[in-house]
CSV table of C-alpha atoms and ligand atoms in Angstrom, one decimal:
chain,number,residue,atom,x,y,z
A,1,MET,CA,21.0,-17.7,-1.9
A,2,ASN,CA,20.9,-14.4,0.0
A,3,PHE,CA,17.9,-13.8,2.3
A,4,ASN,CA,18.2,-10.0,1.9
A,5,SER,CA,17.9,-10.0,-1.9
A,6,GLN,CA,15.0,-9.1,-4.1
A,7,ILE,CA,14.8,-12.3,-6.2
A,8,GLN,CA,12.7,-12.2,-9.4
A,9,SER,CA,12.2,-15.7,-10.9
A,10,LYS,CA,11.6,-16.0,-14.6
A,11,ASN,CA,8.3,-16.7,-16.3
A,12,GLN,CA,8.5,-19.7,-18.6
A,13,HIS,CA,6.1,-20.1,-21.5
A,14,ILE,CA,4.2,-23.4,-21.4
A,15,VAL,CA,3.7,-24.8,-24.9
A,16,LEU,CA,1.1,-27.6,-25.2
A,17,PRO,CA,-1.1,-28.4,-28.2
A,18,GLU,CA,-4.3,-28.2,-26.1
A,19,LEU,CA,-3.6,-24.5,-25.4
A,20,GLU,CA,-3.5,-23.4,-29.0
A,21,ALA,CA,-7.1,-23.8,-30.0
A,22,ASN,CA,-8.5,-21.1,-27.7
A,23,ASN,CA,-5.3,-19.0,-27.9
A,24,TYR,CA,-4.6,-19.4,-24.2
A,25,GLN,CA,-1.2,-18.1,-23.0
A,26,LEU,CA,0.2,-20.0,-20.1
A,27,PHE,CA,3.3,-19.0,-18.2
A,28,ILE,CA,4.8,-20.5,-15.1
A,29,LYS,CA,6.9,-18.5,-12.6
A,30,ARG,CA,9.8,-20.7,-11.7
A,31,GLU,CA,10.0,-20.0,-8.0
A,32,ASP,CA,11.2,-23.7,-7.7
A,33,GLN,CA,14.5,-22.6,-9.1
A,34,ILE,CA,15.4,-20.3,-6.2
A,35,HIS,CA,17.0,-23.1,-4.4
A,36,PRO,CA,17.0,-27.0,-4.7
A,37,LEU,CA,16.0,-27.6,-1.1
A,38,VAL,CA,14.2,-24.4,-0.2
A,39,SER,CA,10.8,-24.4,-1.8
A,40,GLY,CA,10.3,-21.1,-3.6
A,41,ASN,CA,7.5,-19.9,-1.4
A,42,LYS,CA,9.3,-21.0,1.8
A,43,PHE,CA,12.2,-18.7,0.9
A,44,ARG,CA,9.7,-15.8,0.5
A,45,LYS,CA,8.1,-16.7,3.9
A,46,LEU,CA,11.3,-16.9,5.8
A,47,LYS,CA,13.0,-13.8,4.4
A,48,TYR,CA,11.4,-11.2,6.8
A,49,ASN,CA,11.2,-13.6,9.7
A,50,LEU,CA,15.0,-14.1,9.5
A,51,GLN,CA,15.5,-10.3,9.4
A,52,LYS,CA,13.2,-10.0,12.5
A,53,ALA,CA,15.1,-12.8,14.3
A,54,ILE,CA,18.4,-11.0,13.7
A,55,GLU,CA,16.9,-7.7,14.8
A,56,GLN,CA,15.8,-9.4,18.0
A,57,LYS,CA,19.3,-10.8,18.5
A,58,LYS,CA,18.0,-14.4,18.6
A,59,THR,CA,20.4,-17.2,17.9
A,60,THR,CA,17.9,-20.1,17.5
A,61,LEU,CA,15.0,-20.7,15.2
A,62,LEU,CA,12.3,-23.1,16.3
A,63,THR,CA,9.5,-24.4,14.1
A,64,PHE,CA,7.0,-27.2,13.6
A,65,GLY,CA,6.1,-29.6,10.8
A,66,GLY,CA,5.3,-33.1,9.6
A,67,ALA,CA,7.9,-35.6,8.6
A,68,PHE,CA,8.0,-34.5,4.9
A,69,SER,CA,7.6,-30.8,5.4
A,70,ASN,CA,9.1,-28.5,2.8
A,71,HIS,CA,9.0,-25.8,5.5
A,72,ILE,CA,11.1,-27.9,8.0
A,73,LEU,CA,13.8,-28.4,5.5
A,74,ALA,CA,13.7,-24.8,4.3
A,75,THR,CA,14.2,-23.6,7.9
A,76,ALA,CA,17.1,-25.9,8.4
A,77,VAL,CA,18.8,-24.7,5.2
A,78,ALA,CA,18.0,-21.1,6.0
A,79,GLY,CA,19.4,-21.5,9.5
A,80,GLU,CA,22.6,-22.9,8.2
A,81,LEU,CA,23.1,-20.2,5.7
A,82,THR,CA,22.4,-17.4,8.1
A,83,GLY,CA,24.1,-18.7,11.2
A,84,PHE,CA,21.1,-19.7,13.3
A,85,LYS,CA,20.8,-22.9,15.3
A,86,THR,CA,17.5,-24.7,14.3
A,87,ILE,CA,15.1,-26.9,16.2
A,88,GLY,CA,12.4,-28.8,14.4
A,89,ILE,CA,9.4,-30.0,16.4
A,90,ILE,CA,8.2,-33.0,14.3
A,91,ARG,CA,4.8,-34.7,14.4
A,92,GLY,CA,5.1,-38.4,15.2
A,93,ASP,CA,6.9,-39.7,18.3
A,94,GLU,CA,7.4,-43.1,16.6
A,95,LEU,CA,10.0,-41.4,14.3
A,96,GLY,CA,12.3,-40.8,17.2
A,97,ASN,CA,12.4,-44.4,18.3
A,98,ASN,CA,15.0,-45.3,15.7
A,99,ILE,CA,16.4,-42.1,14.5
A,100,GLU,CA,19.0,-43.8,12.2
A,101,LYS,CA,16.3,-45.7,10.4
A,102,THR,CA,14.1,-42.6,10.2
A,103,LEU,CA,17.0,-40.6,8.6
A,104,ALA,CA,17.9,-43.4,6.3
A,105,THR,CA,14.4,-43.6,4.9
A,106,ASN,CA,13.3,-40.0,5.0
A,107,SER,CA,15.3,-37.6,2.8
A,108,THR,CA,13.6,-34.5,4.0
A,109,LEU,CA,14.6,-35.1,7.6
A,110,ARG,CA,18.0,-36.4,6.6
A,111,ASN,CA,18.8,-33.3,4.6
A,112,ALA,CA,17.5,-31.1,7.5
A,113,SER,CA,19.6,-33.0,10.0
A,114,GLU,CA,22.7,-32.7,7.8
A,115,ARG,CA,22.2,-29.0,7.9
A,116,GLY,CA,22.3,-29.0,11.6
A,117,MET,CA,18.7,-29.1,12.6
A,118,GLN,CA,18.0,-30.7,16.0
A,119,PHE,CA,14.7,-32.6,16.2
A,120,GLU,CA,12.2,-33.2,18.9
A,121,PHE,CA,9.6,-35.9,17.9
A,122,VAL,CA,6.3,-35.4,19.6
A,123,THR,CA,3.1,-37.4,19.8
A,124,ARG,CA,0.2,-36.3,17.6
A,125,GLU,CA,-1.6,-35.0,20.7
A,126,THR,CA,1.3,-32.8,21.8
A,127,TYR,CA,1.6,-31.6,18.2
A,128,ARG,CA,-2.0,-30.6,18.2
A,129,ASN,CA,-1.3,-28.5,21.3
A,130,LYS,CA,2.0,-27.2,20.1
A,131,THR,CA,1.0,-23.5,20.5
A,132,SER,CA,-0.3,-23.9,24.0
A,133,ILE,CA,1.3,-21.9,26.8
A,134,GLU,CA,2.2,-25.1,28.7
A,135,PHE,CA,4.1,-26.6,25.7
A,136,THR,CA,5.8,-23.3,24.9
A,137,GLU,CA,7.1,-23.1,28.4
A,138,ILE,CA,8.5,-26.6,28.2
A,139,LEU,CA,10.3,-25.7,24.9
A,140,GLN,CA,11.6,-22.5,26.4
A,141,LYS,CA,13.0,-24.3,29.4
A,142,LYS,CA,14.7,-26.8,27.1
A,143,TYR,CA,15.9,-24.6,24.3
A,144,GLY,CA,16.2,-21.1,25.8
A,145,ASP,CA,15.2,-17.9,24.0
A,146,PHE,CA,14.3,-18.9,20.4
A,147,TYR,CA,12.5,-17.2,17.5
A,148,SER,CA,9.4,-19.2,16.9
A,149,ILE,CA,8.1,-19.7,13.3
A,150,PRO,CA,4.6,-21.3,12.9
A,151,GLU,CA,3.9,-24.5,11.1
A,152,GLY,CA,4.1,-24.0,7.4
A,153,GLY,CA,5.9,-20.7,8.0
A,154,THR,CA,2.8,-18.5,7.8
A,155,ASN,CA,2.5,-15.3,9.7
A,156,SER,CA,2.3,-11.6,8.7
A,157,LEU,CA,6.0,-11.3,7.8
A,158,ALA,CA,5.6,-14.4,5.6
A,159,VAL,CA,2.7,-12.7,3.8
A,160,LYS,CA,4.9,-9.6,3.3
A,161,GLY,CA,7.6,-11.8,1.7
A,162,CYS,CA,5.1,-13.4,-0.6
A,163,GLU,CA,4.0,-10.0,-1.8
A,164,GLU,CA,7.4,-9.9,-3.6
A,165,ILE,CA,6.6,-13.0,-5.8
A,166,LEU,CA,4.8,-10.8,-8.4
A,167,SER,CA,6.7,-8.1,-10.3
A,168,THR,CA,5.4,-5.2,-12.5
A,169,GLU,CA,5.8,-7.3,-15.7
A,170,ASP,CA,3.2,-9.7,-14.2
A,171,HIS,CA,0.5,-7.0,-14.4
A,172,GLN,CA,-0.2,-8.2,-18.0
A,173,PHE,CA,-1.8,-11.4,-16.8
A,174,ASP,CA,-5.6,-11.9,-16.4
A,175,TYR,CA,-5.3,-14.9,-14.0
A,176,ILE,CA,-2.7,-15.8,-11.4
A,177,CYS,CA,-2.9,-19.4,-10.1
A,178,VAL,CA,-1.2,-20.5,-6.9
A,179,CYS,CA,-1.3,-23.6,-4.6
A,180,VAL,CA,-2.8,-23.2,-1.1
A,181,GLY,CA,-1.7,-25.0,2.1
A,182,THR,CA,-2.0,-22.6,5.0
A,183,GLY,CA,-2.9,-19.7,2.8
A,184,GLY,CA,0.1,-17.5,3.4
A,185,THR,CA,1.4,-17.5,-0.1
A,186,ILE,CA,-1.9,-16.7,-1.8
A,187,SER,CA,-2.4,-13.9,0.7
A,188,GLY,CA,0.8,-12.2,-0.4
A,189,ILE,CA,-0.3,-12.7,-4.1
A,190,ILE,CA,-3.7,-11.3,-3.3
A,191,ASN,CA,-2.2,-8.2,-1.7
A,192,SER,CA,0.1,-7.5,-4.7
A,193,ALA,CA,-2.2,-8.4,-7.5
A,194,LYS,CA,-3.8,-5.6,-9.5
A,195,ALA,CA,-7.5,-4.9,-9.6
A,196,HIS,CA,-8.0,-6.3,-13.1
A,197,GLN,CA,-6.4,-9.6,-12.1
A,198,LYS,CA,-8.1,-12.6,-10.6
A,199,VAL,CA,-6.2,-14.9,-8.2
A,200,LEU,CA,-7.2,-18.6,-8.2
A,201,GLY,CA,-6.0,-20.7,-5.3
A,202,PHE,CA,-5.8,-24.5,-5.5
A,203,PRO,CA,-6.0,-26.0,-2.0
A,204,ALA,CA,-3.9,-29.2,-1.5
A,205,LEU,CA,-6.2,-30.2,1.3
A,206,LYS,CA,-9.8,-30.8,1.9
A,207,GLY,CA,-11.9,-28.5,4.0
A,208,ASN,CA,-13.6,-25.1,4.2
A,209,PHE,CA,-11.5,-23.4,6.9
A,210,LEU,CA,-9.0,-21.7,4.5
A,211,GLU,CA,-11.2,-18.9,3.3
A,212,ASN,CA,-11.4,-17.3,6.8
A,213,ASP,CA,-7.6,-17.7,7.3
A,214,ILE,CA,-7.0,-16.0,3.9
A,215,LEU,CA,-9.5,-13.2,4.7
A,216,ASN,CA,-7.7,-12.6,8.0
A,217,ILE,CA,-4.2,-12.3,6.7
A,218,SER,CA,-4.8,-10.7,3.2
A,219,ASN,CA,-6.0,-7.2,2.6
A,220,LYS,CA,-8.5,-7.7,-0.2
A,221,ASN,CA,-11.5,-9.9,-0.5
A,222,ASN,CA,-12.9,-9.4,-4.0
A,223,ASN,CA,-10.1,-10.5,-6.4
A,224,TRP,CA,-9.7,-14.2,-5.5
A,225,GLU,CA,-11.4,-17.5,-5.4
A,226,LEU,CA,-10.5,-21.0,-4.2
A,227,ILE,CA,-10.9,-23.9,-6.7
A,228,LYS,CA,-11.6,-26.9,-4.4
A,229,ASP,CA,-12.0,-29.7,-6.9
A,230,TYR,CA,-8.4,-30.8,-7.2
A,231,HIS,CA,-7.2,-31.9,-3.8
A,232,PHE,CA,-7.3,-35.6,-4.8
A,233,GLY,CA,-8.8,-36.7,-1.5
A,234,GLY,CA,-6.8,-34.5,0.8
A,235,TYR,CA,-3.3,-33.5,1.9
A,236,GLY,CA,-0.7,-35.9,0.6
A,237,LYS,CA,-3.4,-38.1,-1.1
A,238,TYR,CA,-3.0,-39.1,-4.7
A,239,ASN,CA,-4.1,-41.5,-7.4
A,240,LYS,CA,-2.3,-43.2,-10.3
A,241,GLU,CA,-3.8,-40.6,-12.8
A,242,LEU,CA,-2.0,-37.8,-10.9
A,243,ILE,CA,1.3,-39.6,-11.0
A,244,HIS,CA,1.0,-40.3,-14.7
A,245,TYR,CA,0.0,-36.8,-15.3
A,246,ILE,CA,3.0,-35.3,-13.5
A,247,ASN,CA,5.3,-37.6,-15.5
A,248,GLN,CA,3.7,-36.8,-18.8
A,249,PHE,CA,3.8,-33.0,-18.1
A,250,LYS,CA,7.5,-33.2,-17.4
A,251,LYS,CA,8.0,-35.2,-20.6
A,252,ASP,CA,6.1,-32.6,-22.7
A,253,THR,CA,7.4,-29.4,-21.1
A,254,LYS,CA,10.6,-30.4,-19.2
A,255,ILE,CA,9.0,-28.8,-16.1
A,256,PRO,CA,9.0,-30.9,-12.9
A,257,LEU,CA,6.0,-30.8,-10.6
A,258,ASP,CA,5.6,-32.1,-7.1
A,259,PRO,CA,2.8,-34.5,-6.1
A,260,ILE,CA,1.6,-32.6,-3.0
A,261,TYR,CA,1.0,-29.1,-4.4
A,262,THR,CA,2.0,-28.0,-7.9
A,263,GLY,CA,1.1,-31.3,-9.6
A,264,LYS,CA,-2.5,-31.1,-8.4
A,265,MET,CA,-2.8,-27.4,-9.3
A,266,MET,CA,-1.5,-28.0,-12.8
A,267,PHE,CA,-3.8,-31.0,-13.3
A,268,GLY,CA,-6.7,-28.7,-12.3
A,269,ILE,CA,-5.7,-25.8,-14.5
A,270,LEU,CA,-5.4,-28.0,-17.6
A,271,ASP,CA,-8.7,-29.7,-16.7
A,272,MET,CA,-10.4,-26.3,-16.4
A,273,ILE,CA,-8.9,-25.3,-19.8
A,274,LYS,CA,-10.3,-28.5,-21.3
A,275,LYS,CA,-13.7,-27.5,-19.9
A,276,ASN,CA,-13.4,-24.0,-21.3
A,277,THR,CA,-13.6,-22.4,-17.9
A,278,PHE,CA,-11.3,-19.5,-18.9
A,279,PRO,CA,-12.4,-17.0,-21.6
A,280,LYS,CA,-10.6,-17.4,-24.9
A,281,GLY,CA,-7.2,-15.7,-25.1
A,282,SER,CA,-6.8,-15.6,-21.4
A,283,LYS,CA,-3.3,-14.9,-20.1
A,284,ILE,CA,-2.6,-17.1,-17.1
A,285,LEU,CA,0.4,-17.0,-14.8
A,286,ILE,CA,1.0,-20.1,-12.7
A,287,ILE,CA,3.2,-19.8,-9.6
A,288,HIS,CA,5.5,-22.8,-9.3
A,289,SER,CA,6.0,-22.8,-5.6
A,290,GLY,CA,8.6,-25.6,-5.6
A,291,GLY,CA,8.3,-28.7,-3.3
A,292,LEU,CA,10.5,-30.8,-5.5
A,293,GLN,CA,12.7,-31.9,-2.6
A,294,GLY,CA,9.7,-34.0,-1.5
A,295,ILE,CA,9.7,-36.2,-4.6
A,296,GLU,CA,12.4,-38.6,-3.3
A,297,GLY,CA,10.5,-39.3,0.0
A,298,PHE,CA,7.2,-39.5,-1.9
A,299,ASN,CA,8.7,-42.1,-4.3
A,300,HIS,CA,9.9,-44.1,-1.3
A,301,ARG,CA,6.4,-44.3,0.1
A,302,LEU,CA,4.9,-45.0,-3.4
A,303,LYS,CA,7.2,-47.9,-3.9
A,304,SER,CA,5.8,-49.8,-1.0
A,305,LYS,CA,2.3,-49.5,-2.4
A,306,PHE,CA,2.7,-49.6,-6.1
A,307,SER,CA,6.1,-51.1,-7.2
A,308,ASP,CA,5.5,-50.0,-10.8
A,309,LEU,CA,4.8,-46.3,-10.1
A,310,LYS,CA,7.3,-43.5,-9.7
A,311,ILE,CA,7.6,-39.8,-10.2
A,312,LEU,CA,10.4,-39.5,-12.9
B,1,LIG,C1,4.2,-24.9,1.6
B,1,LIG,C2,3.9,-25.0,0.2
B,1,LIG,C3,2.7,-24.5,-0.4
B,1,LIG,C4,1.6,-23.9,0.5
B,1,LIG,O1,1.9,-22.6,0.9
B,1,LIG,P1,1.0,-21.9,1.9
B,1,LIG,O2,1.6,-20.5,2.1
B,1,LIG,O3,1.1,-22.7,3.2
B,1,LIG,O4,-0.4,-21.8,1.4
B,1,LIG,C5,2.6,-24.5,-1.7
B,1,LIG,N1,3.5,-25.1,-2.5
B,1,LIG,C6,4.6,-25.7,-2.0
B,1,LIG,C7,5.5,-26.3,-3.0
B,1,LIG,C8,4.8,-25.6,-0.7
B,1,LIG,O5,6.0,-26.2,-0.2
């Protein structure tokens, strides 16, 4: 993987019996295939930030995230590949009490650690104030002059990178569907989509704050909409139906989905199709933003609650 390259991932046709009746054409852009540990959209978000860090002659990347964060692992891998030291400020001081146990049971942090990331586990309160001047000064004293990347990787350079997800061949689509966490990825898509296209965002979390974030960092306001019915109770929340759905979808299409983002979106799209929300003959492009690295850790947590449930 080269962070200077212009990657175009392929669009794969989704063939399912329920799509035939109304002549829907569904394609999925396999951004998940860019790298096994770097979620597709995290590669896009890091690309121009890495270039900026090199330009500024920084040697360390510092960023923030939860214990299962795709962005944390992506930053660790990117740092290793491009020669940066990486520091991860992780939410949850209890994780630092027994680091060996934490790494043994959390594959996201283990993989990041194996790629040289150094962790600082902080309390939830410190984490909430992670961008304060006081905490930033503490970090600077401890780690020196670093390039700071926000939680989830979203800033204006990240949006610029996400503008490269769509290519000219994608202008043929009527709808572009994408998962929403912090809103950086959808903002890039909004910026590069054509006027005749509608961008549908599927938030993986509950709440109404995202619209303003997206309005602030994107440059159009009339070609997109958030579909808020498919967060399954909030970030990281799920039910058995979602797990069974993800397994069935993989069986039918050979396409793996993650339970935090892409599984919820795909469930939503197919539900909307069932309810005839899209006009007949619609051409729909779905962005597979990755997240597959999280399945191992998710299954680990799932096992302690439902011993018979597993993402296959
Ligand atoms: C981080 C992530 C998202 C959310 O992207 P935002 O730019 O934060 O909205 C979506 N899908 C996957 C797989 C992710 O890892």
